[in-house]
Amino acid sequence: MTASSATKTAAVALNRFGLGVRADESLPTDPKGWLLAQFDRYAPLPPAWAGQPDSASRVTEYVDYQRALRQADATNELAMRQKLRNQTQARYRSAVNARVASALATPAPFAERLVHFWANHFAVSIDKAPIAALAGTFELEAIRPHIFGRFEDMLAAVEHHPAMLFYLDQARSIGPDSMVAQRAARLNPERQRGLNENLAREILELHTLGVRSGYSQGDVTEFARALTGWSIGGLPGLPPGGAPGTFAFQPMLHEPGPRTVLGQRYEQRGEAQARAILRDLAASPATAQHIADKLARHFVGDAPPPALVERLASTFLQSRGDLPSVYRALIGAPEAWSLAQTKFKTPWEWTLSSLRGLGWRDLGDQQLAPVLVQLGQPVWRPGSPAGYDDITESWAAPDMLMRRVELAQRFAAQAASTVDARLLGPQLLPAGLSPATASALARAESPATALALLLASPEFLRR
Amino acid sequence: MPSRSHSRRHFLQFAAVGAGGFLVAPHLVLAQAATDRRFVFVIQRGAADGLDTVIPYADPGYARLRGALALDTAAATRLDGLFALHPALVETARLYAAKEALFVHAVASPYRDRSHFDGQNVLESGGSAPYEAKDGWLNRLVALLPKATGEAIAISPTVPLALRGGAEVGSYAPSALKEAPDDDLLQRVQQLYAQDAQLHALWSAAMEARGMAGPAVRQNPAELGQLAARFLAQPAGPRIAMLETSGWDTHSAQAPRMANQFKALDAMIAALREGLGATWANTTVLVATEFGRTAAANGTGGTDHGTASVAMLLGGAVQGGRVIGDWPGLAPGALYQGRDLQPTTGLDSLIASAAGECFGIEPERVARTVFPRVAGVKTLPRLLRA
């Protein structure tokens, strides 16, 4: 049986642009229209996220806890630390589950995939306190509302968010000639206080222009000076001001004077200065190129066609960073609809497509975070601000393949009594099963083995 | 379809594995060849601070630049009249005393900018610029060695760039999944991948590693060191291993974070030495990072991205008990771009010399073959025992 070309196109929409087929849903008859309709169908705050507290309360809780810890005596301290660890882990796991649950239940899987893409572009990592409690709310507050807006607005939301300000050490960066630094130098000349370059560098290198796009160390330092004062309200040791746990511009920390970044002089005072720099970075052709390249790599192939990247970049520039325009250009690109499976699924993508394929709509009391740890891609823990890699070589490795087979067996063992892999296979892979896979499913000695083989098959490992 | 959450109540309830001392669990990769020598590369991802590792306590610039971040060298191990070793590197200090540890200061790859990702790319590819080479120097080194019975083996969840390339390598890392797949499934997967070149190669390597790994271990530094030793100590086992560590990017709270990082590194090295037993005498361990950090402390109790750092050679094969390299000093005019430790020794020169001596290949040949894109790779005076 060969699939019709309409069915094959639907398979591309569902598996490459979406999160995999759910067997209880019918195939879209107009695959491009199905993707475009998701722009309106997408819910920035889906039901799965509804119960999550906001970042401000989490930050406040963290600050209060740190304060209590400093005052605790030795006997209490250990128990308090343990309690915080448990609480933080519970928060993290619950946010991972919210993320997975929205991906399972969504009527707009392409949009959810865009959320995952942007959250990885603007990666924070739970390696660092207190991100474990904040990574989910960061995605909810800074990424989800902006995926169908303008890049500049998402950039601004991300760089103002307490999770990013903590993660890239911005909250306590102090201008060397700021009022706080001058006073501190009078009171205690020994103690050094001053600039931290981390956020400025990663904005240039990772979030906007891209590495080797022509900025210098001087630009990094100047931008870091402009960013001083971008902080969080209610942090101990900083001047009071701003609502606790949310972005607060602290004028006392800000380095006074005009700044020059990438040849452009910024006379603005206060918060407006770094905002103006961010606006210019968002509008830069290098940023357009960087974003176009990453989007094309994510959806089309490890080495995306340069002509496609150019088209996406020029759409980005002409639309002044209007993201739906860029997505429309991507959906309209013939290169994106090649029937060859061009991407090796990441562990995250493989897990979601497996669960969707087996008909999961909710997680019940299951925890998905440990599964992603075992598959080598813990959620919100990429290990560096560059986020997870988006190429085959990063994920197609012997041990990781073995883990997928182990997990496929585990998934299959639970589902096999209700699912027949021989029927499910053609549903999940509408572009067709290879003869080798079809025959492996038919010859398997048990329904569970057949199902495990389907999830581990070459066609299901790729999209 | 009805929800089946009851029937799957227990099947995903395995615990997350503790990450041990490193912020991210370390990984291990191995390769095989017909020699009794062992070479281990430990990468420190995140730009480890060389001035915090081998501390130039007697350089007048040190205390001035580091301020509150300057270590109390009373607690550190004095190595010579200029340098002291970070106090958390207890086992490493013992190796130094036993003349099995050598430190090279002010060392750097050819990379001169300050991006982690580009810096690691140059460090691992052994090129002169980012993304110039598609394969890694460790893989090119494997290709220089006499072939053992089988092809090269690799082990870790993914194959890091340093080991990617023409010489075949696989990967292995301990799994916390409780039940291994049954043999029937493994056989069938093998058949399923027979026609798929990529998956067939990956699967074969995974099966081979499974056979060598022995009982499952936890993903913490000491147990990873033991696991590496278990592979390396086997007579027909791999001869080259790579261990990945991360968490070295210390823009803030550097003092406590580096102490933890060093404890973890130390535990891994100690476990490796213990696990290797008599094989330790034939072993060279290279510890290196993508670049160093600013000479001065930043405003938040840490350091920002810099240039030169420290590399370590550890092992029974090493002619240790020395700190080598030209010390450029920390005077304002001596710093690279007025802010970083000035590089005076090329990491590629160190690698070519150490790896060449380790495997009995002229270091000049290693330099030409393993670093063909890098100009001016020099060989260093003798590093290992004759």
Short mmCIF file of C-alpha atoms in Angstrom, two decimals, chain A:
data_model
loop_
_atom_site.label_atom_id
_atom_site.label_comp_id
_atom_site.label_asym_id
_atom_site.label_seq_id
_atom_site.Cartn_x
_atom_site.Cartn_y
_atom_site.Cartn_z
CA MET A 1 0.00 0.00 0.00
CA THR A 2 1.46 3.36 -0.96
CA ALA A 3 0.29 6.56 0.63
CA SER A 4 -1.18 9.23 -1.63
CA SER A 5 0.83 12.43 -2.03
CA ALA A 6 -1.79 14.37 0.00
CA THR A 7 -1.31 11.93 2.85
CA LYS A 8 2.45 12.30 2.61
CA THR A 9 2.18 16.08 2.81
CA ALA A 10 -0.04 15.70 5.86
CA ALA A 11 2.64 13.49 7.39
CA VAL A 12 5.20 16.27 6.96
CA ALA A 13 2.88 18.78 8.63
CA LEU A 14 2.15 16.48 11.55
CA ASN A 15 5.59 15.02 12.14
CA ARG A 16 8.05 17.68 11.02
CA PHE A 17 6.12 20.83 11.92
CA GLY A 18 3.96 19.26 14.61
CA LEU A 19 4.61 17.00 17.57
CA GLY A 20 3.70 13.73 15.93
CA VAL A 21 0.42 12.07 15.04
CA ARG A 22 -2.17 11.28 17.64
CA ALA A 23 -4.02 8.21 16.43
CA ASP A 24 -7.39 9.52 17.58
CA GLU A 25 -7.19 12.60 15.33
CA SER A 26 -7.93 12.67 11.62
CA LEU A 27 -5.29 13.80 9.10
CA PRO A 28 -5.60 17.41 7.94
CA THR A 29 -6.88 17.63 4.37
CA ASP A 30 -5.16 21.01 3.89
CA PRO A 31 -1.82 20.65 5.69
CA LYS A 32 -0.61 24.22 5.13
CA GLY A 33 -3.98 25.62 6.14
CA TRP A 34 -3.88 23.42 9.23
CA LEU A 35 -0.56 24.97 10.26
CA LEU A 36 -1.70 28.54 9.54
CA ALA A 37 -4.95 28.06 11.46
CA GLN A 38 -2.90 27.30 14.56
CA PHE A 39 -1.81 30.96 14.71
CA ASP A 40 -5.35 31.71 15.94
CA ARG A 41 -6.01 28.46 17.76
CA TYR A 42 -2.96 28.72 20.02
CA ALA A 43 -3.56 29.32 23.73
CA PRO A 44 -0.75 31.27 25.43
CA LEU A 45 -2.09 30.08 28.77
CA PRO A 46 -3.35 26.53 28.28
CA PRO A 47 -5.26 24.72 31.02
CA ALA A 48 -2.22 22.60 31.95
CA TRP A 49 -0.38 25.75 33.06
CA ALA A 50 -3.27 27.33 34.94
CA GLY A 51 -2.25 26.20 38.41
CA GLN A 52 1.37 27.39 38.28
CA PRO A 53 2.23 30.34 40.58
CA ASP A 54 3.95 33.33 38.97
CA SER A 55 7.66 34.13 39.00
CA ALA A 56 7.32 37.01 41.43
CA SER A 57 5.98 34.77 44.18
CA ARG A 58 8.67 32.16 43.47
CA VAL A 59 11.46 34.74 43.64
CA THR A 60 10.04 36.22 46.83
CA GLU A 61 9.84 32.77 48.34
CA TYR A 62 13.46 32.10 47.38
CA VAL A 63 14.67 35.41 48.85
CA ASP A 64 12.71 34.83 52.08
CA TYR A 65 14.13 31.37 52.30
CA GLN A 66 17.71 32.57 51.83
CA ARG A 67 17.14 35.12 54.57
CA ALA A 68 15.76 32.48 56.95
CA LEU A 69 18.69 30.22 56.14
CA ARG A 70 21.18 32.88 57.15
CA GLN A 71 19.46 33.24 60.49
CA ALA A 72 19.02 29.53 61.13
CA ASP A 73 21.23 27.69 63.59
CA ALA A 74 23.26 24.71 62.52
CA THR A 75 20.71 22.08 63.55
CA ASN A 76 17.90 23.68 61.59
CA GLU A 77 19.97 24.52 58.58
CA LEU A 78 20.31 21.02 57.21
CA ALA A 79 16.61 20.30 57.48
CA MET A 80 15.78 23.63 55.89
CA ARG A 81 18.08 23.01 52.97
CA GLN A 82 16.58 19.57 52.45
CA LYS A 83 13.09 21.03 52.54
CA LEU A 84 14.00 23.62 49.93
CA ARG A 85 15.55 20.97 47.70
CA ASN A 86 12.40 18.87 47.87
CA GLN A 87 10.16 21.82 47.25
CA THR A 88 12.25 23.05 44.32
CA GLN A 89 12.29 19.61 42.75
CA ALA A 90 8.50 19.31 43.13
CA ARG A 91 8.04 22.71 41.47
CA TYR A 92 10.37 21.81 38.64
CA ARG A 93 8.68 18.47 38.02
CA SER A 94 5.26 20.00 38.08
CA ALA A 95 6.32 22.60 35.50
CA VAL A 96 7.82 19.89 33.27
CA ASN A 97 4.53 18.03 33.49
CA ALA A 98 2.61 21.20 32.58
CA ARG A 99 4.81 21.58 29.52
CA VAL A 100 4.32 17.96 28.49
CA ALA A 101 0.59 18.04 29.21
CA SER A 102 0.07 21.11 27.02
CA ALA A 103 1.97 19.39 24.22
CA LEU A 104 -0.20 16.27 24.57
CA ALA A 105 -3.54 18.04 24.67
CA THR A 106 -2.93 20.98 22.34
CA PRO A 107 -5.00 21.61 19.23
CA ALA A 108 -2.00 23.65 17.94
CA PRO A 109 1.08 21.37 17.99
CA PHE A 110 3.05 23.58 15.57
CA ALA A 111 2.60 26.49 17.97
CA GLU A 112 3.72 24.36 20.92
CA ARG A 113 6.78 23.38 18.93
CA LEU A 114 7.50 27.09 18.43
CA VAL A 115 7.29 27.56 22.20
CA HIS A 116 9.90 24.85 22.64
CA PHE A 117 12.04 26.39 19.92
CA TRP A 118 12.03 29.87 21.44
CA ALA A 119 12.48 28.62 24.99
CA ASN A 120 15.60 26.83 23.77
CA HIS A 121 16.79 29.89 21.85
CA PHE A 122 16.46 31.95 25.03
CA ALA A 123 17.67 29.08 27.20
CA VAL A 124 17.87 29.24 30.96
CA SER A 125 19.19 26.23 32.86
CA ILE A 126 18.16 24.75 36.17
CA ASP A 127 21.85 24.12 36.82
CA LYS A 128 21.75 27.40 38.62
CA ALA A 129 19.75 28.42 41.68
CA PRO A 130 16.96 29.51 41.69
CA ILE A 131 16.16 28.64 38.07
CA ALA A 132 14.73 25.21 38.90
CA ALA A 133 11.69 26.95 40.38
CA LEU A 134 11.58 29.62 37.67
CA ALA A 135 12.25 27.92 34.33
CA GLY A 136 8.61 26.96 33.80
CA THR A 137 7.25 30.35 34.74
CA PHE A 138 9.89 31.98 32.53
CA GLU A 139 8.56 30.02 29.57
CA LEU A 140 4.98 30.82 30.54
CA GLU A 141 5.54 34.55 31.10
CA ALA A 142 8.31 35.54 28.70
CA ILE A 143 7.99 33.08 25.79
CA ARG A 144 4.41 31.83 25.43
CA PRO A 145 2.70 35.24 25.10
CA HIS A 146 5.12 36.38 22.38
CA ILE A 147 5.58 33.54 19.89
CA PHE A 148 3.06 35.13 17.51
CA GLY A 149 4.19 38.69 18.19
CA ARG A 150 7.29 40.67 17.28
CA PHE A 151 10.77 39.37 18.01
CA GLU A 152 11.67 42.63 19.71
CA ASP A 153 8.87 42.18 22.23
CA MET A 154 9.89 38.63 23.06
CA LEU A 155 13.49 39.77 23.42
CA ALA A 156 12.46 42.55 25.79
CA ALA A 157 10.27 40.19 27.84
CA VAL A 158 13.07 37.64 28.11
CA GLU A 159 15.79 40.10 29.12
CA HIS A 160 13.54 41.69 31.74
CA HIS A 161 12.52 38.39 33.26
CA PRO A 162 13.92 37.51 36.71
CA ALA A 163 14.88 34.01 35.53
CA MET A 164 17.21 35.44 32.86
CA LEU A 165 18.48 38.17 35.18
CA PHE A 166 19.41 35.51 37.75
CA TYR A 167 20.68 32.97 35.25
CA LEU A 168 23.10 35.31 33.49
CA ASP A 169 24.18 37.11 36.67
CA GLN A 170 22.65 40.46 35.73
CA ALA A 171 20.67 41.23 38.88
CA ARG A 172 23.73 42.30 40.89
CA SER A 173 25.88 43.83 38.18
CA ILE A 174 26.87 47.31 39.29
CA GLY A 175 28.23 50.26 37.32
CA PRO A 176 31.78 51.03 38.50
CA ASP A 177 30.87 54.72 38.77
CA SER A 178 27.29 54.20 39.93
CA MET A 179 26.09 55.74 43.17
CA VAL A 180 26.11 52.38 44.91
CA ALA A 181 29.69 51.66 43.83
CA GLN A 182 30.88 55.09 44.91
CA ARG A 183 29.27 54.77 48.31
CA ALA A 184 30.55 51.23 48.75
CA ALA A 185 34.08 52.36 47.89
CA ARG A 186 33.90 55.00 50.61
CA LEU A 187 32.59 52.56 53.22
CA ASN A 188 34.70 49.55 52.34
CA PRO A 189 37.45 50.15 49.78
CA GLU A 190 38.58 46.50 50.00
CA ARG A 191 35.42 44.96 48.67
CA GLN A 192 35.17 44.98 44.89
CA ARG A 193 31.79 45.64 43.39
CA GLY A 194 31.07 46.19 39.77
CA LEU A 195 30.25 44.92 36.36
CA ASN A 196 29.25 41.44 35.27
CA GLU A 197 29.43 40.90 31.50
CA ASN A 198 27.55 37.65 31.25
CA LEU A 199 24.11 38.82 30.12
CA ALA A 200 25.48 41.44 27.71
CA ARG A 201 27.73 38.88 26.01
CA GLU A 202 25.07 36.21 25.65
CA ILE A 203 22.49 38.68 24.33
CA LEU A 204 24.91 39.58 21.54
CA GLU A 205 26.24 36.11 20.91
CA LEU A 206 23.20 33.93 21.42
CA HIS A 207 19.97 35.92 21.63
CA THR A 208 20.43 38.45 18.81
CA LEU A 209 23.38 38.99 16.43
CA GLY A 210 25.02 35.60 16.75
CA VAL A 211 28.61 34.69 17.37
CA ARG A 212 31.29 36.09 15.03
CA SER A 213 28.94 38.75 13.74
CA GLY A 214 31.38 41.57 14.32
CA TYR A 215 30.94 42.84 17.86
CA SER A 216 34.05 43.38 19.98
CA GLN A 217 34.98 42.95 23.62
CA GLY A 218 34.52 46.72 23.89
CA ASP A 219 30.91 46.38 22.70
CA VAL A 220 30.28 43.66 25.29
CA THR A 221 31.63 45.82 28.10
CA GLU A 222 29.77 48.92 26.95
CA PHE A 223 26.52 46.99 26.69
CA ALA A 224 27.16 45.50 30.16
CA ARG A 225 27.54 49.05 31.49
CA ALA A 226 24.27 50.08 29.84
CA LEU A 227 22.53 47.08 31.42
CA THR A 228 23.57 47.95 34.95
CA GLY A 229 20.51 48.67 37.04
CA TRP A 230 18.45 45.96 35.28
CA SER A 231 17.65 44.03 38.41
CA ILE A 232 14.95 42.46 40.54
CA GLY A 233 12.91 44.10 43.28
CA GLY A 234 13.37 42.98 46.86
CA LEU A 235 16.82 41.39 46.61
CA PRO A 236 18.84 41.58 49.83
CA GLY A 237 21.85 43.87 49.67
CA LEU A 238 20.40 46.05 46.91
CA PRO A 239 18.59 49.36 47.34
CA PRO A 240 14.87 48.92 48.02
CA GLY A 241 12.57 49.63 45.10
CA GLY A 242 10.27 47.91 42.66
CA ALA A 243 7.76 45.17 43.31
CA PRO A 244 9.43 42.18 45.00
CA GLY A 245 10.42 39.40 42.66
CA THR A 246 9.82 41.26 39.41
CA PHE A 247 12.01 43.34 37.12
CA ALA A 248 13.07 46.57 38.77
CA PHE A 249 15.33 49.21 37.33
CA GLN A 250 17.72 50.32 40.09
CA PRO A 251 19.05 53.81 39.21
CA MET A 252 21.58 53.61 42.04
CA LEU A 253 23.31 50.67 40.30
CA HIS A 254 23.31 52.20 36.82
CA GLU A 255 26.54 53.38 35.25
CA PRO A 256 25.99 57.03 34.37
CA GLY A 257 26.80 58.55 30.99
CA PRO A 258 26.31 57.81 27.31
CA ARG A 259 27.43 54.47 25.86
CA THR A 260 28.67 53.44 22.44
CA VAL A 261 27.77 49.96 21.21
CA LEU A 262 28.60 48.79 17.67
CA GLY A 263 29.44 52.34 16.66
CA GLN A 264 26.10 53.73 17.80
CA ARG A 265 25.98 56.27 20.61
CA TYR A 266 23.25 55.92 23.22
CA GLU A 267 22.52 59.10 25.20
CA GLN A 268 19.49 57.70 27.00
CA ARG A 269 19.42 57.67 30.77
CA GLY A 270 18.47 54.79 32.99
CA GLU A 271 16.62 51.73 31.79
CA ALA A 272 15.87 53.32 28.43
CA GLN A 273 19.52 53.09 27.42
CA ALA A 274 19.79 49.28 27.32
CA ARG A 275 16.24 49.12 25.94
CA ALA A 276 17.33 51.25 23.00
CA ILE A 277 20.32 48.99 22.41
CA LEU A 278 18.07 45.92 22.53
CA ARG A 279 15.73 47.54 20.00
CA ASP A 280 18.62 48.14 17.60
CA LEU A 281 19.94 44.60 18.11
CA ALA A 282 16.49 43.15 17.38
CA ALA A 283 16.37 45.08 14.09
CA SER A 284 19.87 44.16 12.95
CA PRO A 285 20.37 42.16 9.73
CA ALA A 286 22.73 39.88 11.68
CA THR A 287 19.88 39.04 14.06
CA ALA A 288 17.55 38.34 11.13
CA GLN A 289 20.17 36.00 9.68
CA HIS A 290 20.79 34.27 13.00
CA ILE A 291 17.09 33.65 13.70
CA ALA A 292 16.39 32.59 10.11
CA ASP A 293 19.24 30.12 10.24
CA LYS A 294 18.07 28.57 13.51
CA LEU A 295 14.43 28.30 12.42
CA ALA A 296 15.39 26.71 9.11
CA ARG A 297 17.73 24.31 10.86
CA HIS A 298 15.02 23.32 13.30
CA PHE A 299 12.27 22.71 10.77
CA VAL A 300 14.04 21.88 7.52
CA GLY A 301 17.41 20.25 8.06
CA ASP A 302 20.76 20.26 9.82
CA ALA A 303 22.31 22.22 6.95
CA PRO A 304 19.37 24.31 5.72
CA PRO A 305 19.37 25.55 2.11
CA PRO A 306 21.01 29.01 2.06
CA ALA A 307 18.32 30.37 -0.28
CA LEU A 308 15.65 29.48 2.27
CA VAL A 309 17.61 31.08 5.10
CA GLU A 310 17.96 34.24 2.97
CA ARG A 311 14.21 34.34 2.30
CA LEU A 312 13.40 33.95 5.99
CA ALA A 313 15.97 36.58 6.95
CA SER A 314 14.63 39.10 4.45
CA THR A 315 11.08 38.43 5.63
CA PHE A 316 12.26 39.03 9.18
CA LEU A 317 13.83 42.35 8.18
CA GLN A 318 11.01 43.55 5.93
CA SER A 319 8.35 42.73 8.50
CA ARG A 320 10.46 44.31 11.24
CA GLY A 321 10.66 41.08 13.17
CA ASP A 322 7.01 40.09 12.82
CA LEU A 323 7.24 36.41 13.70
CA PRO A 324 4.00 35.21 12.05
CA SER A 325 5.30 36.64 8.75
CA VAL A 326 8.48 34.61 9.15
CA TYR A 327 6.52 31.44 9.99
CA ARG A 328 4.31 32.02 6.93
CA ALA A 329 7.42 32.25 4.76
CA LEU A 330 8.65 28.99 6.28
CA ILE A 331 5.34 27.20 5.72
CA GLY A 332 5.29 28.53 2.17
CA ALA A 333 8.80 27.30 1.40
CA PRO A 334 8.93 24.28 -0.92
CA GLU A 335 12.18 23.18 0.81
CA ALA A 336 10.25 22.58 4.03
CA TRP A 337 7.97 20.01 2.41
CA SER A 338 10.55 17.55 1.18
CA LEU A 339 9.22 14.07 1.88
CA ALA A 340 12.63 12.81 2.96
CA GLN A 341 12.89 12.68 6.73
CA THR A 342 15.49 15.36 7.33
CA LYS A 343 15.64 15.65 11.11
CA PHE A 344 16.67 13.12 13.76
CA LYS A 345 14.25 13.69 16.64
CA THR A 346 15.65 15.05 19.87
CA PRO A 347 14.82 13.04 23.02
CA TRP A 348 12.12 15.62 23.82
CA GLU A 349 10.56 15.29 20.37
CA TRP A 350 10.77 11.52 20.40
CA THR A 351 9.17 11.25 23.85
CA LEU A 352 6.30 13.57 22.98
CA SER A 353 5.61 11.86 19.68
CA SER A 354 5.68 8.46 21.41
CA LEU A 355 3.22 9.52 24.10
CA ARG A 356 0.96 11.24 21.57
CA GLY A 357 1.16 8.21 19.31
CA LEU A 358 0.09 5.95 22.17
CA GLY A 359 -2.88 8.19 22.85
CA TRP A 360 -1.85 9.90 26.04
CA ARG A 361 -3.85 13.06 26.71
CA ASP A 362 -2.76 13.69 30.26
CA LEU A 363 -0.05 12.48 32.58
CA GLY A 364 -2.10 11.46 35.59
CA ASP A 365 0.38 11.21 38.43
CA GLN A 366 3.35 10.31 36.24
CA GLN A 367 6.52 12.40 36.33
CA LEU A 368 8.09 12.97 32.94
CA ALA A 369 11.16 14.91 34.12
CA PRO A 370 13.19 11.77 35.05
CA VAL A 371 12.43 10.20 31.66
CA LEU A 372 13.98 13.14 29.86
CA VAL A 373 17.01 12.95 32.17
CA GLN A 374 17.53 9.31 31.21
CA LEU A 375 17.17 10.09 27.52
CA GLY A 376 19.90 12.71 27.78
CA GLN A 377 17.84 15.89 27.40
CA PRO A 378 16.57 17.07 30.78
CA VAL A 379 13.99 19.82 30.33
CA TRP A 380 15.37 23.35 30.91
CA ARG A 381 18.81 21.99 31.69
CA PRO A 382 20.89 22.42 28.56
CA GLY A 383 24.06 22.97 30.57
CA SER A 384 24.81 26.26 28.84
CA PRO A 385 22.99 29.40 27.71
CA ALA A 386 23.35 28.25 24.10
CA GLY A 387 20.50 25.79 24.70
CA TYR A 388 20.34 22.31 23.23
CA ASP A 389 21.90 21.64 19.85
CA ASP A 390 19.62 21.10 16.90
CA ILE A 391 21.63 18.71 14.73
CA THR A 392 21.68 14.94 14.30
CA GLU A 393 25.19 14.45 15.62
CA SER A 394 24.16 15.76 19.00
CA TRP A 395 21.45 13.17 19.46
CA ALA A 396 22.21 10.14 17.31
CA ALA A 397 24.63 8.31 19.59
CA PRO A 398 24.88 4.65 20.56
CA ASP A 399 24.01 4.98 24.21
CA MET A 400 21.12 7.35 23.56
CA LEU A 401 19.69 4.96 21.01
CA MET A 402 19.87 2.16 23.55
CA ARG A 403 17.98 4.34 26.06
CA ARG A 404 15.23 4.99 23.54
CA VAL A 405 14.87 1.28 22.93
CA GLU A 406 14.72 0.70 26.69
CA LEU A 407 12.06 3.32 27.08
CA ALA A 408 10.16 2.16 24.00
CA GLN A 409 9.91 -1.24 25.68
CA ARG A 410 8.60 0.39 28.83
CA PHE A 411 5.99 2.49 27.01
CA ALA A 412 4.96 -0.48 24.93
CA ALA A 413 4.57 -2.85 27.87
CA GLN A 414 1.86 -0.61 29.29
CA ALA A 415 -0.01 0.11 26.07
CA ALA A 416 0.21 -3.19 24.22
CA SER A 417 -3.01 -4.64 25.58
CA THR A 418 -5.04 -1.90 23.91
CA VAL A 419 -2.96 -0.96 20.86
CA ASP A 420 -2.09 -3.04 17.81
CA ALA A 421 1.20 -1.81 16.39
CA ARG A 422 0.39 -3.17 12.94
CA LEU A 423 -2.61 -0.83 12.74
CA LEU A 424 -1.00 2.03 14.62
CA GLY A 425 2.15 2.10 12.48
CA PRO A 426 0.53 3.36 9.26
CA GLN A 427 -1.51 5.87 11.29
CA LEU A 428 1.52 7.40 13.02
CA LEU A 429 3.62 7.35 9.88
CA PRO A 430 1.19 8.30 7.12
CA ALA A 431 4.02 8.73 4.62
CA GLY A 432 4.50 4.99 4.81
CA LEU A 433 6.46 2.36 6.69
CA SER A 434 9.59 0.86 5.16
CA PRO A 435 9.25 -2.80 4.20
CA ALA A 436 11.78 -3.63 6.94
CA THR A 437 9.67 -1.94 9.63
CA ALA A 438 6.41 -3.38 8.34
CA SER A 439 7.86 -6.85 8.37
CA ALA A 440 9.44 -6.39 11.81
CA LEU A 441 6.05 -5.36 13.22
CA ALA A 442 4.33 -8.29 11.58
CA ARG A 443 6.88 -10.83 12.82
CA ALA A 444 7.22 -9.61 16.39
CA GLU A 445 6.48 -12.34 18.88
CA SER A 446 4.25 -10.19 21.09
CA PRO A 447 2.11 -7.05 20.77
CA ALA A 448 4.46 -5.30 23.21
CA THR A 449 7.55 -6.09 21.16
CA ALA A 450 5.81 -4.90 18.00
CA LEU A 451 4.90 -1.62 19.64
CA ALA A 452 8.42 -1.10 20.99
CA LEU A 453 9.81 -1.74 17.51
CA LEU A 454 7.44 0.83 16.03
CA LEU A 455 8.65 3.53 18.46
CA ALA A 456 12.28 2.53 17.85
CA SER A 457 11.90 2.27 14.07
CA PRO A 458 14.06 4.43 11.78
CA GLU A 459 10.95 6.25 10.50
CA PHE A 460 9.74 7.07 13.99
CA LEU A 461 13.17 8.24 15.18
CA ARG A 462 13.18 10.88 12.44
CA ARG A 463 10.83 13.59 11.33
#
